[in-house]
Short mmCIF file of C-alpha atoms and ligand atoms in Angstrom, two decimals:
data_model
loop_
_atom_site.label_atom_id
_atom_site.label_comp_id
_atom_site.label_asym_id
_atom_site.label_seq_id
_atom_site.Cartn_x
_atom_site.Cartn_y
_atom_site.Cartn_z
CA MET A 983 91.59 78.14 102.07
CA LEU A 984 90.01 80.94 104.09
CA VAL A 985 91.08 84.57 104.47
CA GLU A 986 91.22 84.06 108.28
CA GLU A 987 94.35 81.97 107.74
CA PHE A 988 96.19 85.21 106.92
CA ILE A 989 95.26 87.16 110.04
CA PRO A 990 98.28 87.02 112.36
CA ASN A 991 97.63 85.38 115.72
CA THR A 992 101.15 84.47 116.80
CA PRO A 993 103.04 86.30 119.56
CA SER A 994 104.93 89.35 118.33
CA LYS A 995 108.11 91.06 119.44
CA ASN A 996 109.50 94.59 119.26
CA ILE A 997 112.05 95.25 116.59
CA GLY A 998 114.00 98.44 115.97
CA SER A 999 114.68 100.13 112.64
CA GLY A 1000 115.94 98.22 109.65
CA ALA A 1001 115.49 97.43 105.97
CA ILE A 1002 114.18 94.53 103.90
CA GLY A 1003 114.64 94.14 100.15
CA PHE A 1004 113.05 91.95 97.47
CA SER A 1005 113.04 91.82 93.71
CA SER A 1006 109.93 90.52 92.02
CA PRO A 1007 109.30 89.93 88.32
CA SER A 1008 106.44 90.68 85.99
CA ASN A 1009 104.41 87.78 84.57
CA ILE A 1010 102.62 87.08 81.30
CA ALA A 1011 99.27 85.32 81.34
CA LEU A 1012 98.63 82.42 78.95
CA VAL A 1013 94.99 82.09 80.05
CA LYS A 1014 93.86 85.61 80.89
CA TYR A 1015 92.18 87.04 83.97
CA TRP A 1016 89.61 89.59 82.81
CA GLY A 1017 86.65 90.32 85.08
CA LYS A 1018 86.54 90.28 88.87
CA ARG A 1019 84.25 90.23 91.87
CA PRO A 1020 84.71 92.35 95.05
CA HIS A 1021 87.95 91.92 97.03
CA GLN A 1022 89.95 91.08 93.93
CA ILE A 1023 88.34 87.69 93.35
CA PRO A 1024 88.88 86.66 89.72
CA ALA A 1025 85.87 85.80 87.56
CA ASN A 1026 87.84 82.93 85.99
CA PRO A 1027 91.06 81.00 86.63
CA SER A 1028 94.28 82.08 84.88
CA ILE A 1029 97.79 80.74 84.36
CA SER A 1030 100.99 82.64 83.60
CA PHE A 1031 104.70 82.38 82.99
CA THR A 1032 106.68 84.26 85.61
CA LEU A 1033 109.29 86.39 83.82
CA SER A 1034 112.89 87.06 84.79
CA ASN A 1035 114.41 90.28 83.43
CA CYS A 1036 111.40 92.59 83.79
CA LYS A 1037 111.31 93.13 87.53
CA THR A 1038 110.92 95.64 90.34
CA ASN A 1039 113.51 95.96 93.09
CA THR A 1040 112.04 97.28 96.33
CA ILE A 1041 113.68 98.17 99.64
CA LEU A 1042 111.39 98.74 102.58
CA ARG A 1043 113.08 100.81 105.31
CA TYR A 1044 111.15 100.74 108.57
CA THR A 1045 111.38 102.89 111.70
CA PRO A 1046 109.09 102.28 114.73
CA LYS A 1047 106.61 105.06 115.54
CA SER A 1048 103.78 105.50 118.04
CA THR A 1049 101.05 107.36 116.07
CA ASP A 1050 98.01 105.40 114.88
CA ASP A 1051 98.17 106.13 111.13
CA PHE A 1052 99.96 105.07 107.95
CA SER A 1053 103.20 106.92 107.43
CA PHE A 1054 105.32 106.32 104.35
CA ASP A 1055 107.29 107.96 101.54
CA VAL A 1056 107.80 106.38 98.13
CA PHE A 1057 110.88 106.84 95.97
CA LEU A 1058 111.29 105.73 92.34
CA ASP A 1059 114.94 105.62 91.25
CA GLY A 1060 115.81 107.76 94.28
CA ASN A 1061 113.21 110.47 93.59
CA LYS A 1062 110.21 111.04 95.83
CA GLN A 1063 107.11 109.88 93.93
CA ALA A 1064 103.98 111.54 95.30
CA ASP A 1065 101.75 110.08 92.54
CA PHE A 1066 102.44 106.52 93.79
CA ARG A 1067 101.03 107.37 97.22
CA PRO A 1068 97.26 106.83 96.62
CA LYS A 1069 97.79 103.31 95.24
CA ILE A 1070 100.02 102.36 98.19
CA GLN A 1071 97.70 104.00 100.73
CA GLN A 1072 94.83 101.94 99.27
CA PHE A 1073 97.00 98.80 99.35
CA PHE A 1074 97.94 99.36 103.02
CA GLU A 1075 94.28 99.94 103.92
CA ARG A 1076 93.23 96.73 102.18
CA ILE A 1077 95.92 94.59 103.81
CA LEU A 1078 95.78 96.14 107.30
CA PRO A 1079 93.60 93.29 108.75
CA TYR A 1080 96.35 90.87 107.67
CA ALA A 1081 99.29 93.10 108.61
CA PRO A 1082 98.12 95.15 111.63
CA PHE A 1083 101.73 96.12 112.43
CA LEU A 1084 101.79 98.45 109.37
CA LYS A 1085 100.68 101.40 111.52
CA SER A 1086 103.54 100.84 113.98
CA PHE A 1087 106.24 101.99 111.54
CA HIS A 1088 107.20 104.82 109.24
CA PHE A 1089 108.28 103.35 105.89
CA ASP A 1090 110.58 104.61 103.17
CA ILE A 1091 109.71 102.52 100.13
CA GLU A 1092 112.57 102.68 97.61
CA THR A 1093 111.70 101.13 94.30
CA SER A 1094 113.18 100.80 90.82
CA ASN A 1095 112.24 98.85 87.71
CA THR A 1096 114.68 97.03 85.45
CA PHE A 1097 112.53 97.84 82.42
CA PRO A 1098 112.31 101.38 81.07
CA HIS A 1099 109.88 103.59 82.97
CA SER A 1100 106.68 104.26 80.99
CA SER A 1101 107.59 101.52 78.51
CA GLY A 1102 103.96 100.49 78.46
CA ILE A 1103 104.89 97.42 80.52
CA ALA A 1104 102.65 97.38 83.56
CA SER A 1105 104.77 97.64 86.68
CA SER A 1106 101.82 96.83 88.95
CA ALA A 1107 102.41 93.04 89.01
CA SER A 1108 106.12 93.31 89.77
CA GLY A 1109 105.76 96.40 91.99
CA MET A 1110 102.89 95.15 94.14
CA SER A 1111 104.36 91.66 94.53
CA ALA A 1112 107.75 93.10 95.57
CA LEU A 1113 106.12 95.33 98.20
CA ALA A 1114 103.83 92.51 99.41
CA ILE A 1115 106.71 90.12 100.01
CA CYS A 1116 108.66 92.86 101.86
CA VAL A 1117 105.63 93.29 104.17
CA VAL A 1118 105.50 89.54 104.81
CA ALA A 1119 109.25 89.46 105.49
CA LEU A 1120 108.67 92.20 108.07
CA GLU A 1121 105.94 90.08 109.64
CA GLU A 1122 108.45 87.24 109.81
CA LEU A 1123 110.75 89.48 111.87
CA ILE A 1124 107.97 90.61 114.17
CA CYS A 1125 106.00 87.39 114.65
CA ILE A 1126 107.57 84.16 115.68
CA ASP A 1127 106.76 80.69 114.31
CA LEU A 1128 105.96 81.34 110.64
CA ASP A 1129 106.93 78.69 108.10
CA SER A 1130 108.37 79.60 104.73
CA ALA A 1131 105.64 77.98 102.56
CA PHE A 1132 103.05 80.00 104.47
CA LEU A 1133 105.06 83.19 103.96
CA LYS A 1134 105.03 82.80 100.17
CA ARG A 1135 101.33 82.01 100.19
CA LYS A 1136 100.66 85.06 102.28
CA ALA A 1137 102.83 87.27 100.04
CA SER A 1138 100.73 86.15 97.07
CA PHE A 1139 97.53 86.75 99.03
CA LEU A 1140 98.59 90.32 99.88
CA ALA A 1141 99.92 91.02 96.37
CA ARG A 1142 96.51 90.07 94.95
CA LEU A 1143 94.90 92.78 97.05
CA GLY A 1144 97.28 95.33 95.48
CA SER A 1145 96.81 94.21 91.88
CA GLY A 1146 95.13 90.92 90.92
CA SER A 1147 97.74 89.52 88.55
CA ALA A 1148 100.54 90.44 91.02
CA CYS A 1149 99.69 87.31 93.00
CA ARG A 1150 101.15 85.25 90.13
CA SER A 1151 104.63 86.87 90.45
CA ILE A 1152 105.80 85.48 93.80
CA GLU A 1153 106.44 81.94 92.56
CA GLY A 1154 108.51 81.07 89.50
CA GLY A 1155 107.69 79.01 86.40
CA LEU A 1156 104.03 78.44 85.66
CA VAL A 1157 101.61 79.91 88.19
CA VAL A 1158 97.87 79.26 88.50
CA TRP A 1159 95.45 81.68 90.14
CA GLY A 1160 91.73 81.08 90.54
CA LYS A 1161 89.59 78.12 91.49
CA HIS A 1162 89.54 75.43 88.83
CA ASN A 1163 87.99 71.99 89.31
CA SER A 1164 90.78 70.03 87.64
CA ILE A 1165 93.52 71.69 89.69
CA PHE A 1166 93.43 70.50 93.25
CA GLY A 1167 94.44 73.24 95.68
CA SER A 1168 93.74 76.09 93.23
CA SER A 1169 92.29 79.14 94.92
CA ASP A 1170 90.78 82.53 94.14
CA LEU A 1171 92.85 83.96 97.00
CA VAL A 1172 96.42 83.13 95.97
CA GLY A 1173 98.58 82.14 93.02
CA PHE A 1174 100.49 78.88 93.33
CA GLN A 1175 102.85 76.87 91.16
CA PHE A 1176 101.23 74.70 88.47
CA PRO A 1177 101.09 71.39 90.35
CA PHE A 1178 101.51 68.95 87.44
CA GLU A 1179 104.47 67.72 85.41
CA VAL A 1180 105.87 70.42 83.06
CA HIS A 1181 107.67 69.41 79.85
CA PRO A 1182 111.24 70.80 79.64
CA VAL A 1183 110.34 72.95 76.59
CA PHE A 1184 108.11 75.10 78.80
CA LYS A 1185 110.66 75.46 81.60
CA ASP A 1186 112.82 77.97 79.76
CA TYR A 1187 110.32 79.44 77.29
CA GLN A 1188 111.35 82.80 75.84
CA ASP A 1189 109.28 86.00 75.80
CA ALA A 1190 110.37 88.98 73.69
CA ILE A 1191 108.28 92.02 74.58
CA LEU A 1192 107.85 94.33 71.61
CA LEU A 1193 107.15 97.87 72.79
CA VAL A 1194 104.60 99.09 70.26
CA ASP A 1195 103.15 101.92 72.29
CA LYS A 1196 104.76 103.31 75.40
CA GLY A 1197 102.02 105.82 76.17
CA GLU A 1198 99.54 105.72 79.01
CA LYS A 1199 96.64 103.32 78.28
CA GLN A 1200 93.32 105.05 77.46
CA VAL A 1201 91.41 102.52 79.57
CA SER A 1202 92.88 101.12 82.79
CA SER A 1203 92.70 97.41 83.71
CA SER A 1204 90.33 98.13 86.60
CA VAL A 1205 87.86 99.88 84.29
CA GLY A 1206 88.21 96.98 81.82
CA HIS A 1207 87.57 94.35 84.53
CA ASN A 1208 84.43 96.21 85.61
CA LEU A 1209 83.07 96.27 82.07
CA MET A 1210 82.81 92.47 82.25
CA HIS A 1211 79.82 92.93 84.59
CA ASN A 1212 76.73 92.68 82.37
CA HIS A 1213 78.92 92.01 79.32
CA SER A 1214 76.91 90.11 76.69
CA TYR A 1215 79.66 87.52 76.25
CA ALA A 1216 80.90 87.28 79.86
CA LYS A 1217 79.42 83.87 80.62
CA SER A 1218 80.86 82.19 77.55
CA ARG A 1219 84.20 83.95 78.05
CA PHE A 1220 84.51 82.59 81.59
CA GLU A 1221 83.55 79.10 80.35
CA GLN A 1222 86.14 79.38 77.61
CA ALA A 1223 88.86 80.22 80.16
CA HIS A 1224 87.94 77.13 82.21
CA LYS A 1225 88.04 74.99 79.05
CA HIS A 1226 91.45 76.39 78.09
CA MET A 1227 92.81 75.63 81.57
CA ASP A 1228 91.63 72.03 81.18
CA GLN A 1229 93.17 71.73 77.74
CA LEU A 1230 96.48 73.24 78.84
CA ILE A 1231 97.16 70.67 81.57
CA PRO A 1232 98.07 67.77 79.20
CA ILE A 1233 99.66 70.20 76.70
CA LEU A 1234 102.06 71.55 79.33
CA GLU A 1235 102.89 68.01 80.42
CA SER A 1236 103.53 66.61 76.96
CA GLY A 1237 105.25 69.62 75.37
CA ALA A 1238 102.65 69.92 72.57
CA VAL A 1239 103.81 73.31 71.34
CA GLN A 1240 101.37 73.60 68.38
CA GLU A 1241 98.36 73.11 70.65
CA PHE A 1242 99.92 75.47 73.20
CA MET A 1243 100.22 78.24 70.57
CA ASN A 1244 96.63 77.72 69.48
CA ILE A 1245 95.27 78.28 72.98
CA VAL A 1246 97.62 81.15 73.83
CA GLU A 1247 96.75 83.15 70.70
CA LYS A 1248 93.02 82.43 71.10
CA GLU A 1249 93.25 83.72 74.68
CA ALA A 1250 94.98 86.95 73.61
CA LEU A 1251 92.42 87.65 70.90
CA SER A 1252 89.49 86.70 73.17
CA LEU A 1253 90.75 89.19 75.79
CA HIS A 1254 90.79 91.97 73.21
CA ALA A 1255 87.48 90.81 71.74
CA MET A 1256 85.96 91.37 75.20
CA MET A 1257 87.28 94.93 75.19
CA MET A 1258 85.98 95.56 71.69
CA SER A 1259 82.50 94.30 72.60
CA SER A 1260 82.03 95.85 76.06
CA ASP A 1261 79.79 98.84 76.74
CA PRO A 1262 81.47 101.27 76.25
CA TYR A 1263 83.74 99.46 73.78
CA PHE A 1264 87.41 100.28 73.31
CA ILE A 1265 90.46 99.11 71.36
CA LEU A 1266 93.91 98.89 72.95
CA MET A 1267 95.68 97.32 69.97
CA LYS A 1268 97.42 99.69 67.53
CA PRO A 1269 97.96 99.23 63.79
CA ASN A 1270 101.52 98.04 64.52
CA THR A 1271 100.18 95.38 66.92
CA LEU A 1272 98.38 93.83 63.93
CA GLU A 1273 101.41 94.27 61.65
CA ILE A 1274 103.46 92.25 64.14
CA ILE A 1275 100.81 89.54 64.52
CA ASN A 1276 100.59 89.14 60.74
CA SER A 1277 104.38 89.02 60.40
CA ILE A 1278 104.59 86.33 63.10
CA TRP A 1279 101.95 84.25 61.32
CA ALA A 1280 103.73 84.63 57.95
CA PHE A 1281 107.10 83.70 59.49
CA ARG A 1282 105.57 80.68 61.22
CA LYS A 1283 103.95 79.46 58.00
CA GLU A 1284 107.15 79.87 56.02
CA THR A 1285 109.63 78.41 58.53
CA GLN A 1286 107.46 76.07 60.62
CA ILE A 1287 109.19 77.59 63.67
CA PRO A 1288 106.73 77.49 66.60
CA VAL A 1289 106.62 81.17 67.52
CA CYS A 1290 103.38 82.75 68.70
CA PHE A 1291 102.14 85.94 70.32
CA THR A 1292 100.15 87.02 73.30
CA LEU A 1293 98.88 90.41 74.45
CA ASP A 1294 98.30 92.12 77.77
CA ALA A 1295 95.77 94.87 78.27
CA GLY A 1296 97.74 97.10 75.89
CA ALA A 1297 99.28 97.41 72.44
CA ASN A 1298 102.61 95.70 73.17
CA VAL A 1299 103.16 92.21 71.77
CA HIS A 1300 104.73 89.34 73.74
CA VAL A 1301 106.47 86.98 71.32
CA LEU A 1302 106.66 83.48 72.85
CA TYR A 1303 108.99 80.73 71.57
CA PRO A 1304 111.02 77.71 72.73
CA LYS A 1305 114.63 78.48 73.67
CA GLN A 1306 116.07 76.36 70.85
CA TYR A 1307 114.76 78.88 68.28
CA THR A 1308 116.29 81.93 69.98
CA SER A 1309 118.64 82.91 67.14
CA GLU A 1310 116.00 82.57 64.37
CA VAL A 1311 113.40 84.54 66.34
CA GLU A 1312 115.83 87.25 67.43
CA HIS A 1313 116.81 87.59 63.77
CA LEU A 1314 113.13 88.01 62.87
CA ILE A 1315 112.64 90.62 65.58
CA LYS A 1316 115.73 92.64 64.70
CA GLY A 1317 115.22 92.46 60.95
CA GLN A 1318 111.43 92.71 60.59
CA LEU A 1319 109.47 93.32 63.77
CA SER A 1320 111.44 96.04 65.52
CA VAL A 1321 110.40 98.58 62.84
CA TYR A 1322 106.89 98.37 64.31
CA CYS A 1323 108.17 99.17 67.84
CA GLN A 1324 108.36 102.66 69.28
CA ASN A 1325 112.01 103.75 68.84
CA GLY A 1326 112.73 100.16 67.76
CA GLN A 1327 112.58 99.07 71.42
CA TYR A 1328 112.00 95.54 72.66
CA ILE A 1329 113.00 93.50 75.74
CA LEU A 1330 114.24 89.90 75.65
CA ASP A 1331 112.97 87.92 78.61
CA HIS A 1332 112.27 84.32 79.60
CA VAL A 1333 110.64 82.18 82.28
CA GLY A 1334 112.13 82.96 85.69
CA LEU A 1335 112.23 81.98 89.33
CA GLY A 1336 109.88 84.40 91.08
CA ALA A 1337 110.53 86.85 93.91
CA GLU A 1338 113.98 86.82 95.50
CA PRO A 1339 115.54 88.63 98.48
CA ILE A 1340 117.94 91.51 97.81
CA LYS A 1341 121.06 91.67 99.96
CA ILE A 1342 121.20 95.09 101.59
O1 PMV B 1740 96.15 92.61 87.52
P1 PMV B 1740 95.39 93.56 86.68
O2 PMV B 1740 94.19 94.10 87.36
O3 PMV B 1740 96.28 94.66 86.11
O4 PMV B 1740 94.80 92.77 85.39
C1 PMV B 1740 95.61 92.09 84.49
C2 PMV B 1740 94.83 91.65 83.34
C3 PMV B 1740 95.61 91.07 82.17
O5 PMV B 1740 96.96 91.43 82.20
C4 PMV B 1740 95.00 91.59 80.88
C5 PMV B 1740 95.47 89.55 82.13
C6 PMV B 1740 96.26 88.78 83.16
O6 PMV B 1740 95.75 87.71 83.54
O7 PMV B 1740 97.38 89.19 83.53
#
C-alpha cells in the first residue's frame, strides 16, 4: 500500500451546504503502540479491541466558500471550543494532500463524547476517527466512483495522521495496525480488521474502565513516543511486540484465555516499564492503579475467573473479562475496586462495531 493511493484523482462535482455525522468509538490496545517514526508511522505493530460505549459523536456542517484557507469552528457539547483548534488545524494541514477540497468549505464541527469529559479517557482516538470518517464521507459526496472498502481504508489512513491509535477505531472487533510479517496485508498506514478466525469468547469481550485519575496527564503520548528514540530498551521492546503479535494469532483463534491474559498484562507492564526507564523517566501509574492490579490478581487466584487488566498511557485500569463472568466481575468492581476510583467512577464497555453514521 502506498500513500499515493489516497490522493484523490477522480472527477469532482460541486455540492452546496449540508451536514454529515458519524460516531466513532475508542479502542483499547492489547499489544501496545509506543514509539513512532515521522508521519505517524508506528515503530511496532499493535492490535486492539474496538470499544462500543465510549465514543465521540461528530457532525460536520459544511458551507462552500471561495477563500484559499482553512475555515472552521469547533463546538464541544454545543459550546465553542477554541482550545481544540490547534489540533484540528494541524490535522487539516496534514491531510490536505489527501483531501484538497478542505479549503473549499467553512466547517462547523460539532462534537460530543459519551464518556465524561476529562475522565482521563483519551478522546483523541474516538474524536480523530469520527472527524476523519466525516471528511471521507464528504469526499464521497464530492468525488464520484469511490467504493466503500476504500472509504473505510482511507478514513483509517486519515485518522492515523490525527492521532496514531485513532486508525484502529474505524473498524470493529479486533484491529491490527502496523506491518507484521505473519499478517498478510498489515500496513503501517492503516488499521484493518484482524484477518484470521476469532474464537467466540473474544467477540464480545468486556472492558470495565476504572477511572483512577481524571486529571490531565503529566506527560503526553507524543512526548512519550518520542522518548523511545535512543531508549536503551527500544530494540528489545519492538521485538517483544512482534513476538506477542505472533503468539496472539493462535490464541485469538483457539480462545486460550489464560495465554491471552499473560500477553495482555505483560504488554501493559512493558509499556509502563518503557516510561519508567526513558530519559527523562516518568511514572503515569498511581498508587490506586497498583491496588487495583493486586486486587485483580488476588481475585483471579481465589476464584479462577479469567479476569485481567491492561493500561493505556495513564493511571486508569481497563479490566478485561469474558462476557460469561459479567456478574462476578461487576460484583468485584462494585464491592472492592471502585473504592480506588476517583469518585467511585467506572465505565462498563465491551467490544463494538466501529464507526457508524449518525442520522441527521
Ligand atoms: O495514539 P496515541 O499517540 O495517543 O498513542 C497511544 C498509545 C497507547 O495508548 C499507550 C497504546 C496504544 O496502542 O493505543
